[in-house]
Short mmCIF file of C-alpha atoms in Angstrom, two decimals:
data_model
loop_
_atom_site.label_atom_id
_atom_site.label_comp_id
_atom_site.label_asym_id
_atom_site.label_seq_id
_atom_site.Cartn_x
_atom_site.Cartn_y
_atom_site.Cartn_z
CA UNK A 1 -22.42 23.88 8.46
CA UNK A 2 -24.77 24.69 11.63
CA UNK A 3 -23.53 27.70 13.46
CA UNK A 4 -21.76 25.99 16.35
CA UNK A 5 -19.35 29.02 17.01
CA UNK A 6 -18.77 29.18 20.63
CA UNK A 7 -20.37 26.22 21.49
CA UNK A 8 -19.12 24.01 23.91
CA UNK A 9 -18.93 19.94 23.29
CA UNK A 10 -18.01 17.30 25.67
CA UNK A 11 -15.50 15.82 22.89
CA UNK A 12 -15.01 17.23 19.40
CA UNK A 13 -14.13 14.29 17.04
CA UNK A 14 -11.86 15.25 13.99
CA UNK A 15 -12.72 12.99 11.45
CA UNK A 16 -15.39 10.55 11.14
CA UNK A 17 -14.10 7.13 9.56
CA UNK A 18 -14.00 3.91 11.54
CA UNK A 19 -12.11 4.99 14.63
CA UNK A 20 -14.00 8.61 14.61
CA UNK A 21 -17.40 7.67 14.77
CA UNK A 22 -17.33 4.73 16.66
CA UNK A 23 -15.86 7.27 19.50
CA UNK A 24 -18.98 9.24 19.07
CA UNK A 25 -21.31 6.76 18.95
CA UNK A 26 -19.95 5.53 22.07
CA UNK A 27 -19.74 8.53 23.93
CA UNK A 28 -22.92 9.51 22.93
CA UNK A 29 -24.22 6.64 24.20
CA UNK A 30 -22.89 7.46 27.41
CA UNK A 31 -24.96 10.74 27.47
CA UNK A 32 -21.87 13.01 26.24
CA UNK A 33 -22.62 16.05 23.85
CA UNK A 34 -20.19 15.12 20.93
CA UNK A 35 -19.42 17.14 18.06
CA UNK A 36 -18.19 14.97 14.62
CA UNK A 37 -16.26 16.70 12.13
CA UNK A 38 -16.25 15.49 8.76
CA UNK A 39 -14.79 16.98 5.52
CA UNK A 40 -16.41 14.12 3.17
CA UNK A 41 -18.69 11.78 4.51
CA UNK A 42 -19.55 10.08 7.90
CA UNK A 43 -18.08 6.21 7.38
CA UNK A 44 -14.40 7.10 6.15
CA UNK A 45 -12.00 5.28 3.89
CA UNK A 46 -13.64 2.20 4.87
CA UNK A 47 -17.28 2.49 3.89
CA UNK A 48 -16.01 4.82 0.66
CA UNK A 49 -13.09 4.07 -0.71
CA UNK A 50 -11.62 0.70 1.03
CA UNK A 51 -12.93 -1.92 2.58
CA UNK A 52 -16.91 -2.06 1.87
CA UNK A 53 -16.71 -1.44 -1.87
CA UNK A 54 -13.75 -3.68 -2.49
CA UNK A 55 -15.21 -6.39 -0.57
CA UNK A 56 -18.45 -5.98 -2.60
CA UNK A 57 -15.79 -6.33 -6.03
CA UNK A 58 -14.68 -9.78 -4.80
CA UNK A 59 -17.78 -10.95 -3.70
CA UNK A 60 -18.94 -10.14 -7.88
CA UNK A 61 -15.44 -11.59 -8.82
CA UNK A 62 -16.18 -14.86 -6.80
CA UNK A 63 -19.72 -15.03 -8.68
CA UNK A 64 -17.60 -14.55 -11.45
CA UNK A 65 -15.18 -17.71 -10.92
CA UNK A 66 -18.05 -19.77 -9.80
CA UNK A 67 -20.03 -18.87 -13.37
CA UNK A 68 -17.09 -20.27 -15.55
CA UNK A 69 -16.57 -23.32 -12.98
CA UNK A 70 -20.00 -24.59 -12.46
CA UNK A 71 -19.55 -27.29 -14.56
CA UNK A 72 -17.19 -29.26 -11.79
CA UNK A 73 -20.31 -29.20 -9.85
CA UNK A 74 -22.29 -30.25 -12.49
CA UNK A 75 -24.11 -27.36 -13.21
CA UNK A 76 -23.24 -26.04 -16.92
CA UNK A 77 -22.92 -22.41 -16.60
CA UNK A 78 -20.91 -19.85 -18.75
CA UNK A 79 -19.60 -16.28 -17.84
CA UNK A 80 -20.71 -14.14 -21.05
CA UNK A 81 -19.13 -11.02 -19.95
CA UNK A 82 -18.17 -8.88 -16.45
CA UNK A 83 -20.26 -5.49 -16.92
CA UNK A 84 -18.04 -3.04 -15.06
CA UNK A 85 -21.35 -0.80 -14.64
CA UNK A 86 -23.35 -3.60 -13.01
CA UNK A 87 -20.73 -4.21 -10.98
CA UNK A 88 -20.02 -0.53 -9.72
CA UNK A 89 -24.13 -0.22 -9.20
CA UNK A 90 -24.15 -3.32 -7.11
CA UNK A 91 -21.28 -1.96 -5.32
CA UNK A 92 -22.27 1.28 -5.23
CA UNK A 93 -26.03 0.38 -4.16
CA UNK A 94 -24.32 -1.47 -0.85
CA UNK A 95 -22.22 1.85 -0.27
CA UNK A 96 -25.00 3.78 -0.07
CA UNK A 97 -27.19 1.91 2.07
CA UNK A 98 -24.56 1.76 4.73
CA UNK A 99 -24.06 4.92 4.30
CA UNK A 100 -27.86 5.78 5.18
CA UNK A 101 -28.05 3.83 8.10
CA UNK A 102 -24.90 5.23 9.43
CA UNK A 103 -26.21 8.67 9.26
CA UNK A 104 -29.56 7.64 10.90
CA UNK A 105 -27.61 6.04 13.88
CA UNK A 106 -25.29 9.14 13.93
CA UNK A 107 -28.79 11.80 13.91
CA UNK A 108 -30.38 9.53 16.64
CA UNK A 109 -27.66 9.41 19.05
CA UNK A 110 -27.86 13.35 18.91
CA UNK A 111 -24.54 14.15 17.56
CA UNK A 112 -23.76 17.25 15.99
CA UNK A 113 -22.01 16.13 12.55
CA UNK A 114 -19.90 19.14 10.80
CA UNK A 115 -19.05 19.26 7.83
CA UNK A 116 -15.37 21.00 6.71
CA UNK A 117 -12.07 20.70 7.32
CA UNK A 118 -10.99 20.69 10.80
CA UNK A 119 -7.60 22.06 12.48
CA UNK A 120 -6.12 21.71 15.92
CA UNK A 121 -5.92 24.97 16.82
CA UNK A 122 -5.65 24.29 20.99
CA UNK A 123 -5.71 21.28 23.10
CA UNK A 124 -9.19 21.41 23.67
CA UNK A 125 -10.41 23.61 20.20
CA UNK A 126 -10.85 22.51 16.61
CA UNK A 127 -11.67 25.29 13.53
CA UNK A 128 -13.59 24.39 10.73
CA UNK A 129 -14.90 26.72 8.32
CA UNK A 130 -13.13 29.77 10.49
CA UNK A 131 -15.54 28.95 13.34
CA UNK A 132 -14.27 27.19 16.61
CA UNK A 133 -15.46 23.95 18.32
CA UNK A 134 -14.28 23.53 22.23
CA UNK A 135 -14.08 20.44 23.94
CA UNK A 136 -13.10 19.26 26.84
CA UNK A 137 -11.33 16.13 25.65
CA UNK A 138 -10.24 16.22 21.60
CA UNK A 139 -10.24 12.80 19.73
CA UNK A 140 -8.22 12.89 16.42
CA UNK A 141 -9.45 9.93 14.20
CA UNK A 142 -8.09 11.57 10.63
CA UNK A 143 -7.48 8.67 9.12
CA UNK A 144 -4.87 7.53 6.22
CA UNK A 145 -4.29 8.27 2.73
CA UNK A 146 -2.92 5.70 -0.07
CA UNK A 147 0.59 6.32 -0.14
CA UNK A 148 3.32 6.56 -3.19
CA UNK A 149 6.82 5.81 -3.82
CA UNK A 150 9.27 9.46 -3.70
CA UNK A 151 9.12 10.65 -7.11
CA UNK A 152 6.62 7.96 -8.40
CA UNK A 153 3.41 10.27 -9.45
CA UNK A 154 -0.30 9.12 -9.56
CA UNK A 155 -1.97 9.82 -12.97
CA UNK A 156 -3.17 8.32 -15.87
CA UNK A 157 -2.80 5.23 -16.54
CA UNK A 158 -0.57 5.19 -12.52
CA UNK A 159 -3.40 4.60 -10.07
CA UNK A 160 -4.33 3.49 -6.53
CA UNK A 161 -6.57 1.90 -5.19
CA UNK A 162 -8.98 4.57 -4.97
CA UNK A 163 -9.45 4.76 -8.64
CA UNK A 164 -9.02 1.30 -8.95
CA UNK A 165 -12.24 1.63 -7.16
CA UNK A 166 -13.97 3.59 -10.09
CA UNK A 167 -12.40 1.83 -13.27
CA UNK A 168 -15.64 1.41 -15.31
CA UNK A 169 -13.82 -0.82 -17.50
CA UNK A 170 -11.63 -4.30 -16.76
CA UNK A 171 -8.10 -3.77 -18.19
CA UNK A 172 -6.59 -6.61 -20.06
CA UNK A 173 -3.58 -6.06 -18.30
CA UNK A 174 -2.05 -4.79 -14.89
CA UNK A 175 0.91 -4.72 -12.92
CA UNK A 176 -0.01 -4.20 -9.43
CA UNK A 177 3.02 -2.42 -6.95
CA UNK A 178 2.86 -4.28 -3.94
CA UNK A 179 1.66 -7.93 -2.50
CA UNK A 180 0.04 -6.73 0.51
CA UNK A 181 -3.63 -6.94 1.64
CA UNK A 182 -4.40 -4.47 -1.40
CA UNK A 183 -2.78 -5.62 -3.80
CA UNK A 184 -3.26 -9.13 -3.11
CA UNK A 185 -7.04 -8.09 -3.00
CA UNK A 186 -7.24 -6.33 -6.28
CA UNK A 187 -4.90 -8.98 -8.07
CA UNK A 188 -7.36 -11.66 -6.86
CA UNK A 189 -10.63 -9.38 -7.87
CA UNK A 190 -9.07 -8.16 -11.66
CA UNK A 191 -7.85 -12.22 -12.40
CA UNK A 192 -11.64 -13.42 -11.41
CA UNK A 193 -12.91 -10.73 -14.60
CA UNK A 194 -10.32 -12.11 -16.27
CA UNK A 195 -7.63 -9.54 -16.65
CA UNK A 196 -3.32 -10.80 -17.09
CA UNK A 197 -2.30 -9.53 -13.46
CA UNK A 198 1.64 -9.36 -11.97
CA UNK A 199 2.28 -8.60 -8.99
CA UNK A 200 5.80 -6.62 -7.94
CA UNK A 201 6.75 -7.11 -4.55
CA UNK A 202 10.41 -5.70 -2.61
CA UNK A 203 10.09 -8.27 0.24
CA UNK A 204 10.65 -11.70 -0.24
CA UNK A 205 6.72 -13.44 0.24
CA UNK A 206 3.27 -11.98 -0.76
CA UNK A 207 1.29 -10.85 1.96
CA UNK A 208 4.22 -10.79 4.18
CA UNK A 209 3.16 -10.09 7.43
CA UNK A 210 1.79 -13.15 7.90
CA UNK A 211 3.35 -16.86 9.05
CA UNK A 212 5.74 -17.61 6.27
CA UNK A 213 4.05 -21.19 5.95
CA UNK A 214 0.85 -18.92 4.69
CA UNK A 215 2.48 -16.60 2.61
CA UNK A 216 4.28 -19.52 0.84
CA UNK A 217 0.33 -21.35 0.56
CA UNK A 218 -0.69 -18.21 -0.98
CA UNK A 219 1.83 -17.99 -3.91
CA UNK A 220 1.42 -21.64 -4.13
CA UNK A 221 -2.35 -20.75 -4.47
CA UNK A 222 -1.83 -17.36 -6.89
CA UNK A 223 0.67 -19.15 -9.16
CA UNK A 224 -2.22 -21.72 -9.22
CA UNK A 225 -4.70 -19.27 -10.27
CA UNK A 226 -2.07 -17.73 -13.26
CA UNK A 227 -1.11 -14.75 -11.11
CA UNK A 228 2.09 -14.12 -11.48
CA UNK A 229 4.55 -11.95 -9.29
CA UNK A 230 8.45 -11.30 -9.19
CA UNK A 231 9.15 -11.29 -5.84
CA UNK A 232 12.55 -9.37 -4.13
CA UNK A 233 13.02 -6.51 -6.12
CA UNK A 234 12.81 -3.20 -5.98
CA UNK A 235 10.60 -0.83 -8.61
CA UNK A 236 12.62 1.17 -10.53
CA UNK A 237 10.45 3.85 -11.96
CA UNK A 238 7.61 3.50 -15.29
CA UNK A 239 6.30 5.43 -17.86
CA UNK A 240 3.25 5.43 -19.90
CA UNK A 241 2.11 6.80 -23.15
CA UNK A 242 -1.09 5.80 -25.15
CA UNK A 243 -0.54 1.93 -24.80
CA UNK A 244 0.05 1.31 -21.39
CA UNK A 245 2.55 1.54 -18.68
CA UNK A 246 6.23 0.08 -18.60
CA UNK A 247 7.62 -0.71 -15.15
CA UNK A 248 11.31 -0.91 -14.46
CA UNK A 249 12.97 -3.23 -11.45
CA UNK A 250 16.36 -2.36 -9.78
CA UNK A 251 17.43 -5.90 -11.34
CA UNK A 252 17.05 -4.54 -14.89
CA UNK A 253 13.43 -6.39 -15.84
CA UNK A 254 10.90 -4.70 -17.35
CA UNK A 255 7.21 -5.47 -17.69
CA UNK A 256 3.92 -3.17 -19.39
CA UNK A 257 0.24 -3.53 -18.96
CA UNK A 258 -2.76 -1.19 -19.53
CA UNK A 259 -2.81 0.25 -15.48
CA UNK A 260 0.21 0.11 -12.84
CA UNK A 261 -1.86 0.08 -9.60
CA UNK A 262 0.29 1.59 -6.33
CA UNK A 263 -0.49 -0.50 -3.44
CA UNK A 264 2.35 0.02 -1.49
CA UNK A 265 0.24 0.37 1.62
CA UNK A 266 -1.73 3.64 3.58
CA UNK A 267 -0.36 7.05 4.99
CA UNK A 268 -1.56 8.54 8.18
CA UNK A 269 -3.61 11.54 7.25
CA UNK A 270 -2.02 14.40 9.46
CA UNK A 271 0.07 16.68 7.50
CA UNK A 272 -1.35 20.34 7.96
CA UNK A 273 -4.17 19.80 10.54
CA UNK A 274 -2.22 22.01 13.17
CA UNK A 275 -1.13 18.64 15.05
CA UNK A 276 2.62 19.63 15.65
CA UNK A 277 1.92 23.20 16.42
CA UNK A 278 0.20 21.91 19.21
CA UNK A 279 2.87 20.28 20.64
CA UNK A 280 1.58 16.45 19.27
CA UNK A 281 4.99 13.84 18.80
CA UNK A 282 4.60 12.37 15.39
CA UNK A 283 6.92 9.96 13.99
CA UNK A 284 6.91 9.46 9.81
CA UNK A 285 3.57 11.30 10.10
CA UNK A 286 1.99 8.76 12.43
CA UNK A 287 0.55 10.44 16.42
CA UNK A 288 2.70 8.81 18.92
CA UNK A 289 0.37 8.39 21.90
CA UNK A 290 0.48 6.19 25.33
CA UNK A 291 -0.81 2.80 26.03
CA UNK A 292 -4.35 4.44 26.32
CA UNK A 293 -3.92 6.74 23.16
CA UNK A 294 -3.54 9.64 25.03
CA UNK A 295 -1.02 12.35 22.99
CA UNK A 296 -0.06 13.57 26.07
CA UNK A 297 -0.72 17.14 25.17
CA UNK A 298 -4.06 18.28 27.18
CA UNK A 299 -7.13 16.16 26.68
CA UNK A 300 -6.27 15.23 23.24
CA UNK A 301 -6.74 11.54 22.18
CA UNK A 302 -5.73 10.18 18.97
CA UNK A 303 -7.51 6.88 17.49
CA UNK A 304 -7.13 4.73 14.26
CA UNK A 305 -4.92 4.70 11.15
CA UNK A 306 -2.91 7.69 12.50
CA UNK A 307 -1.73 5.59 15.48
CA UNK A 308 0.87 3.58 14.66
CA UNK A 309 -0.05 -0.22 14.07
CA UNK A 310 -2.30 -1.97 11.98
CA UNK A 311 -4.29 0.07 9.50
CA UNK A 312 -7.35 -1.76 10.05
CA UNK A 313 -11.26 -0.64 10.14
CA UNK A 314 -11.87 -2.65 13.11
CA UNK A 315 -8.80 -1.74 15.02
CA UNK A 316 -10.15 1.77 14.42
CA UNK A 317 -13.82 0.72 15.80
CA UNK A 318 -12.16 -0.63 18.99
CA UNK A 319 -9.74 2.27 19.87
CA UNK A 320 -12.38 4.36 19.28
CA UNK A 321 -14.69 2.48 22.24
CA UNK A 322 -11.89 2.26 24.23
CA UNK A 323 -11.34 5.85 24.09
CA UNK A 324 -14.93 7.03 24.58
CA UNK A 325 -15.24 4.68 27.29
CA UNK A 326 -12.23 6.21 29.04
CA UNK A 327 -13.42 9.55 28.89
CA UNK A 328 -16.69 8.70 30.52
CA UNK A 329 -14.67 7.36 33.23
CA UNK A 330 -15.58 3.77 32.72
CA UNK A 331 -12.48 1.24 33.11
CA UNK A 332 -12.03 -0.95 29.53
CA UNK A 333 -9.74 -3.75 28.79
CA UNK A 334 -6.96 -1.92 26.74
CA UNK A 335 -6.20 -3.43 23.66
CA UNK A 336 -3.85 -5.98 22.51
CA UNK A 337 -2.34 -5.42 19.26
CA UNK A 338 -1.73 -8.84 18.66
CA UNK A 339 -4.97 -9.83 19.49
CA UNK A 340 -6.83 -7.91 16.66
CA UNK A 341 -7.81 -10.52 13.65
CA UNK A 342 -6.28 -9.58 10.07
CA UNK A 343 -7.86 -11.07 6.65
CA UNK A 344 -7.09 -11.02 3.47
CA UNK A 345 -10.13 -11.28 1.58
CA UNK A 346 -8.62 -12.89 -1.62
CA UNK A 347 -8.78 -16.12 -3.36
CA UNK A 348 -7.76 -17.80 -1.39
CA UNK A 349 -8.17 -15.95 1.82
CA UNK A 350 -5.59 -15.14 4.70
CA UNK A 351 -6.88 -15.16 8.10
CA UNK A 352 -4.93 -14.94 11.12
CA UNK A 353 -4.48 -13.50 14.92
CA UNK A 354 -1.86 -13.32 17.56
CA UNK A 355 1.98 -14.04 16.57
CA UNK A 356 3.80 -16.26 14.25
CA UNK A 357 5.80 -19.04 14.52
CA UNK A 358 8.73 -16.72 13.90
CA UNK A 359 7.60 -14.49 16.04
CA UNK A 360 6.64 -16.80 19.34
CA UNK A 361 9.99 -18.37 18.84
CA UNK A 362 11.33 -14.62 19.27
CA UNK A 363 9.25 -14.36 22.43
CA UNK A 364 10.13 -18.32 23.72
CA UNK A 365 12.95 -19.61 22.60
CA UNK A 366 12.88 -22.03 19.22
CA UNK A 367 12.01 -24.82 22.24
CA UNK A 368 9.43 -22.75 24.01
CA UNK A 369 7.21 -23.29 21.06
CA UNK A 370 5.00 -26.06 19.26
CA UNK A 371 2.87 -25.73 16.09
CA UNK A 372 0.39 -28.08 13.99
CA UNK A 373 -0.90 -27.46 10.73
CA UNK A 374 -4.67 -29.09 9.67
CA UNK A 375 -5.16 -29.72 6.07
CA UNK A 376 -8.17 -28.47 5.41
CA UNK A 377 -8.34 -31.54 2.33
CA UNK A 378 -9.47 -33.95 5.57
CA UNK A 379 -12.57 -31.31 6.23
CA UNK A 380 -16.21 -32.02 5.01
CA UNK A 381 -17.69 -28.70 4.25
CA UNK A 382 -14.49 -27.37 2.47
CA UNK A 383 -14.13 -30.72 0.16
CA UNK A 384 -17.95 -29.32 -0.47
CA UNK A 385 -16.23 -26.01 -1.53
CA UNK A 386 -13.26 -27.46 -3.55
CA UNK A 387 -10.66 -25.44 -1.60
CA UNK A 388 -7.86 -26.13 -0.21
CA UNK A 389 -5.59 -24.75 2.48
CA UNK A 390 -4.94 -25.90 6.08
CA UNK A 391 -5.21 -24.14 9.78
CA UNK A 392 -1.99 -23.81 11.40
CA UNK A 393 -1.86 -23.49 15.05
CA UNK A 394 0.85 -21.90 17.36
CA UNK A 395 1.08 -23.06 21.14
CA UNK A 396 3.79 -21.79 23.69
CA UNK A 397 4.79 -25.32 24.64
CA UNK A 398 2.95 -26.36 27.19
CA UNK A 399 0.88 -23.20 27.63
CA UNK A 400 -2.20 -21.19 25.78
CA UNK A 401 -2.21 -20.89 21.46
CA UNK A 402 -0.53 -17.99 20.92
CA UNK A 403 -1.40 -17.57 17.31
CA UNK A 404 -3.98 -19.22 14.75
CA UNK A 405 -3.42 -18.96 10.64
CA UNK A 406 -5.34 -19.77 8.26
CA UNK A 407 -5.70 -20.10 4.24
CA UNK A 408 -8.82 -20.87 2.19
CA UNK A 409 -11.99 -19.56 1.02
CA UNK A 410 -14.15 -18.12 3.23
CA UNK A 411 -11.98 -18.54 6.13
CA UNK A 412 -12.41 -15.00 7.38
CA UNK A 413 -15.50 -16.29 8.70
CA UNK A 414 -13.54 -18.51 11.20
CA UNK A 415 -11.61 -15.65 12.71
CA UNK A 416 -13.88 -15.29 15.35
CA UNK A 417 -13.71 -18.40 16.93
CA UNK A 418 -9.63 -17.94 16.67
CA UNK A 419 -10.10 -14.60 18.86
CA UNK A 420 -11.49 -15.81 20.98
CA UNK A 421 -9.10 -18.93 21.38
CA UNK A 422 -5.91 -16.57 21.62
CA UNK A 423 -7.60 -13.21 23.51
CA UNK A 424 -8.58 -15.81 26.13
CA UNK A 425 -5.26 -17.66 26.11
CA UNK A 426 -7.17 -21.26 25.86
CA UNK A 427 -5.01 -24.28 26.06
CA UNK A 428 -5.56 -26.54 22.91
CA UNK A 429 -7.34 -29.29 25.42
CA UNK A 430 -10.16 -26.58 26.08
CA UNK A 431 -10.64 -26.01 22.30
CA UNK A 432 -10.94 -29.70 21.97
CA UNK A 433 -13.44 -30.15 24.70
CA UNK A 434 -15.91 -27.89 22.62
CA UNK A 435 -18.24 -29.44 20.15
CA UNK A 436 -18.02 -27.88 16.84
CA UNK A 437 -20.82 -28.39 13.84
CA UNK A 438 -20.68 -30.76 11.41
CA UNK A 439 -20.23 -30.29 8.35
CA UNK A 440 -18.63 -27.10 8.78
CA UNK A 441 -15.34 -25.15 7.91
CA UNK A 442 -15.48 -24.62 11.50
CA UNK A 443 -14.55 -27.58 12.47
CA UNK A 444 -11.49 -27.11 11.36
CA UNK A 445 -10.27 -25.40 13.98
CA UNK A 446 -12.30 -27.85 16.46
CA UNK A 447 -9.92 -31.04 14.37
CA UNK A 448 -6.86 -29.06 14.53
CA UNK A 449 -6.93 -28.26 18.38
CA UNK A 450 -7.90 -31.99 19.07
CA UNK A 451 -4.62 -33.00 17.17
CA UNK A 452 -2.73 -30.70 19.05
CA UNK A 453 -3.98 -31.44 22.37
CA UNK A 454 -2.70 -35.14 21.18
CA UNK A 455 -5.78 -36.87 20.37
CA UNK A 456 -6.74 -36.45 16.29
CA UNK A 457 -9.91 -37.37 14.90
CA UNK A 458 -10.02 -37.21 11.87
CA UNK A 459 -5.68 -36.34 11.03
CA UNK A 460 -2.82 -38.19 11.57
CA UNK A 461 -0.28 -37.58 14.55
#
């Protein structure tokens, strides 16, 4: 660590994940001397240990399913075998050069990256390595950690997703605790290289934060694929011994497999980092801050998975903006919650923004609310594909879209366009005034938002 005792930053960053060193980047930007503390390395959860690398297993489990399927298309391909080392190289190899440029772009933006771990020790001081950092404004961006049941311990053959990450080998078997975005993820990923996968979920839908209608597509779509799940039970507890795990539900079932994989969702990282000695509210953990993610104790900010909300990389980015920009006293938008996209980049994938049908009904009354639903089976490019899903739309009756849902492959991609639809609270006869490509997935959204506006194309009223 440079000797930075005594030395006096702008804004000291604790932790330097998504949320972390987008605020520095930022800030730095805006000509402020910003210090980034780090006690692993600059890019966080998500370029280590979450999203990059278990984006870049999916994309070698979709090459995967498209190696044993390529006869449909009429080109005879077969799948020999799923080499666990190639695999980790390949994702290992994208890892890194993120990581390289992301240290270039932190080096020329002149910020002072230390490495340790950091403490809130004042409202404006952070100690690493026994030396102290002052700042005049203090951005905590710490981050999350994968979180267990009470009494259910990681080890062995009981794993999360972090060294799910690492397995150098494909078990033949797993029972995966939890049908959220991870889970769903790593189910999807371990089926493709051909593993027996269950998935054991308490709440009644897989992925279920999303519009029932997609969660229900999705388990339509898993059975499909032979993933199973048992839905609406609780876990009970599991052992292991040199065969494999056996997991216990509160209903009496029991099921083994080589790994149990814990994806019961993420932690916020602040336990021991000096936060509630300093007079921080925290609530299960999680930094309870104002609508501009100010703590309210001094000039201390707090950004990202330790906010509570959506644990999302991108959430994190934009906080992280939005707080740098406040500091150097520009004026941003402050960010909707509900506006931030969510995918689930399975197969199939879950895309979505804004509310639910459930939920706008909540806001509007079950009257104050009209939906559609496109089949994506009447859309060129993904009949190309050979997916299947549809786009499901959610208007406040005669007002904006409130909400846009999606299911199929590759139909994170279409997010944007549905951001921008329900950020700028467009009315279904502006979407259908825009010309969308042909043939594209993308015009999906175009058909669906002509149908709703009452004039269909290609779908019937």
């Amino acid at each position: 660590m440079a000797d930075t005792n005594g030395t006096a930053f702008d804004i000291v960053v604790l932790g330097a994940g998504s949320g972390g060193y987008a605020t520095a980047l930022r800030a730095a930007q805006l000509g402020k001397n910003v210090a980034l503390v780090e006690a692993d390395k600059v890019g966080g959860t998500c370029l280590h240990q979450g999203c990059i690398p278990t984006k870049a297993l999916l994309h070698a489990a979709e090459l995967a399913d498209n190696a044993r399927e390529g006869a449909h298309y009429g080109v005879h391909t077969t799948l020999e075998r799923v080499d666990m080392a190639g695999v980790n190289q390949y994702k290992d190899s994208v890892i890194g050069g993120l990581y390289k440029g992301l240290q270039g772009l932190v080096k020329s933006r002149g910020i002072t990256v230390v490495e340790g771990y950091g403490r809130l020790v004042g409202p404006n001081a952070v100690e690493v390595n026994g030396q102290t950092l002052t700042g005049e404004h203090v951005v905590l961006a710490t981050g999350s950690y994968a979180r267990s049941l009470p009494g259910l311990e990681i080890g062995g053959r009981v794993i999360t997703s972090d060294q799910a990450l690492q397995l150098d080998w494909v078990p033949q078997s797993a029972i995966i605790l939890g049908g959220g975005v991870i889970g769903s993820e790593f189910a999807s990923v371990w089926k493709s290289f051909g593993a027996d996968v269950t998935i054991i979920e308490a709440l009644p839908h897989l992925v279920p934060n999303e519009d029932e209608a997609l969660s229900k597509a999705f388990e339509r779509a898993f059975r499909k694929r032979g993933i199973k799940f048992n839905l609406g039970v609780r876990f009970s507890g599991v052992t292991q011994d040199d065969n494999g795990v056996h997991v216990s539900l509160e209903d009496g079932k029991t099921f083994d497999a080589d790994l149990l994989l814990v994806a019961v969702g993420r932690g916020p990282r602040t336990s021991g980092l000096g936060y509630e000695e300093q007079g921080l509210t925290l609530d299960r953990g999680f930094v309870i801050t104002d609508e501009n993610l100010r703590t309210g104790v001094g000039n201390v900010w707090a950004v990202g998975d330790i906010v509570p909300g959506l644990q999302l990389a991108h959430r994190g980015f934009a906080q992280g903006i939005y707080v740098a920009e406040q500091i150097c006293g520009l004026n941003p938008a402050p960010i909707v919650e509900s506006g931030i996209p969510r995918v689930t980049y399975s197969e199939p994938e879950v895309a979505s923004v804004g509310v639910t049908e459930a939920k706008a009904k909540e806001l509007y009354g079950d009257d104050g609310v009209e939906t559609l639903e496109y089949n994506l089976a009447g859309n060129g490019k993904s009949k190309i594909l050979g997916t299947s899903g549809f786009v499901k739309l959610v208007r406040q009756k005669d007002g904006p879209v409130v909400g846009v849902h999606m299911i199929g492959a590759r139909v994170g991609e279409l997010i944007g366009e549905g951001q921008l639809i329900v950020n700028w609270e467009a009315y279904p006869e502006d979407v259908a005034s825009l010309v969308h490509a042909h043939p594209t997935q993308n015009e999906a959204l175009g058909e669906a938002h002509l149908a709703l506006a009452g004039k269909p194309l290609h779908a019937h009223n």
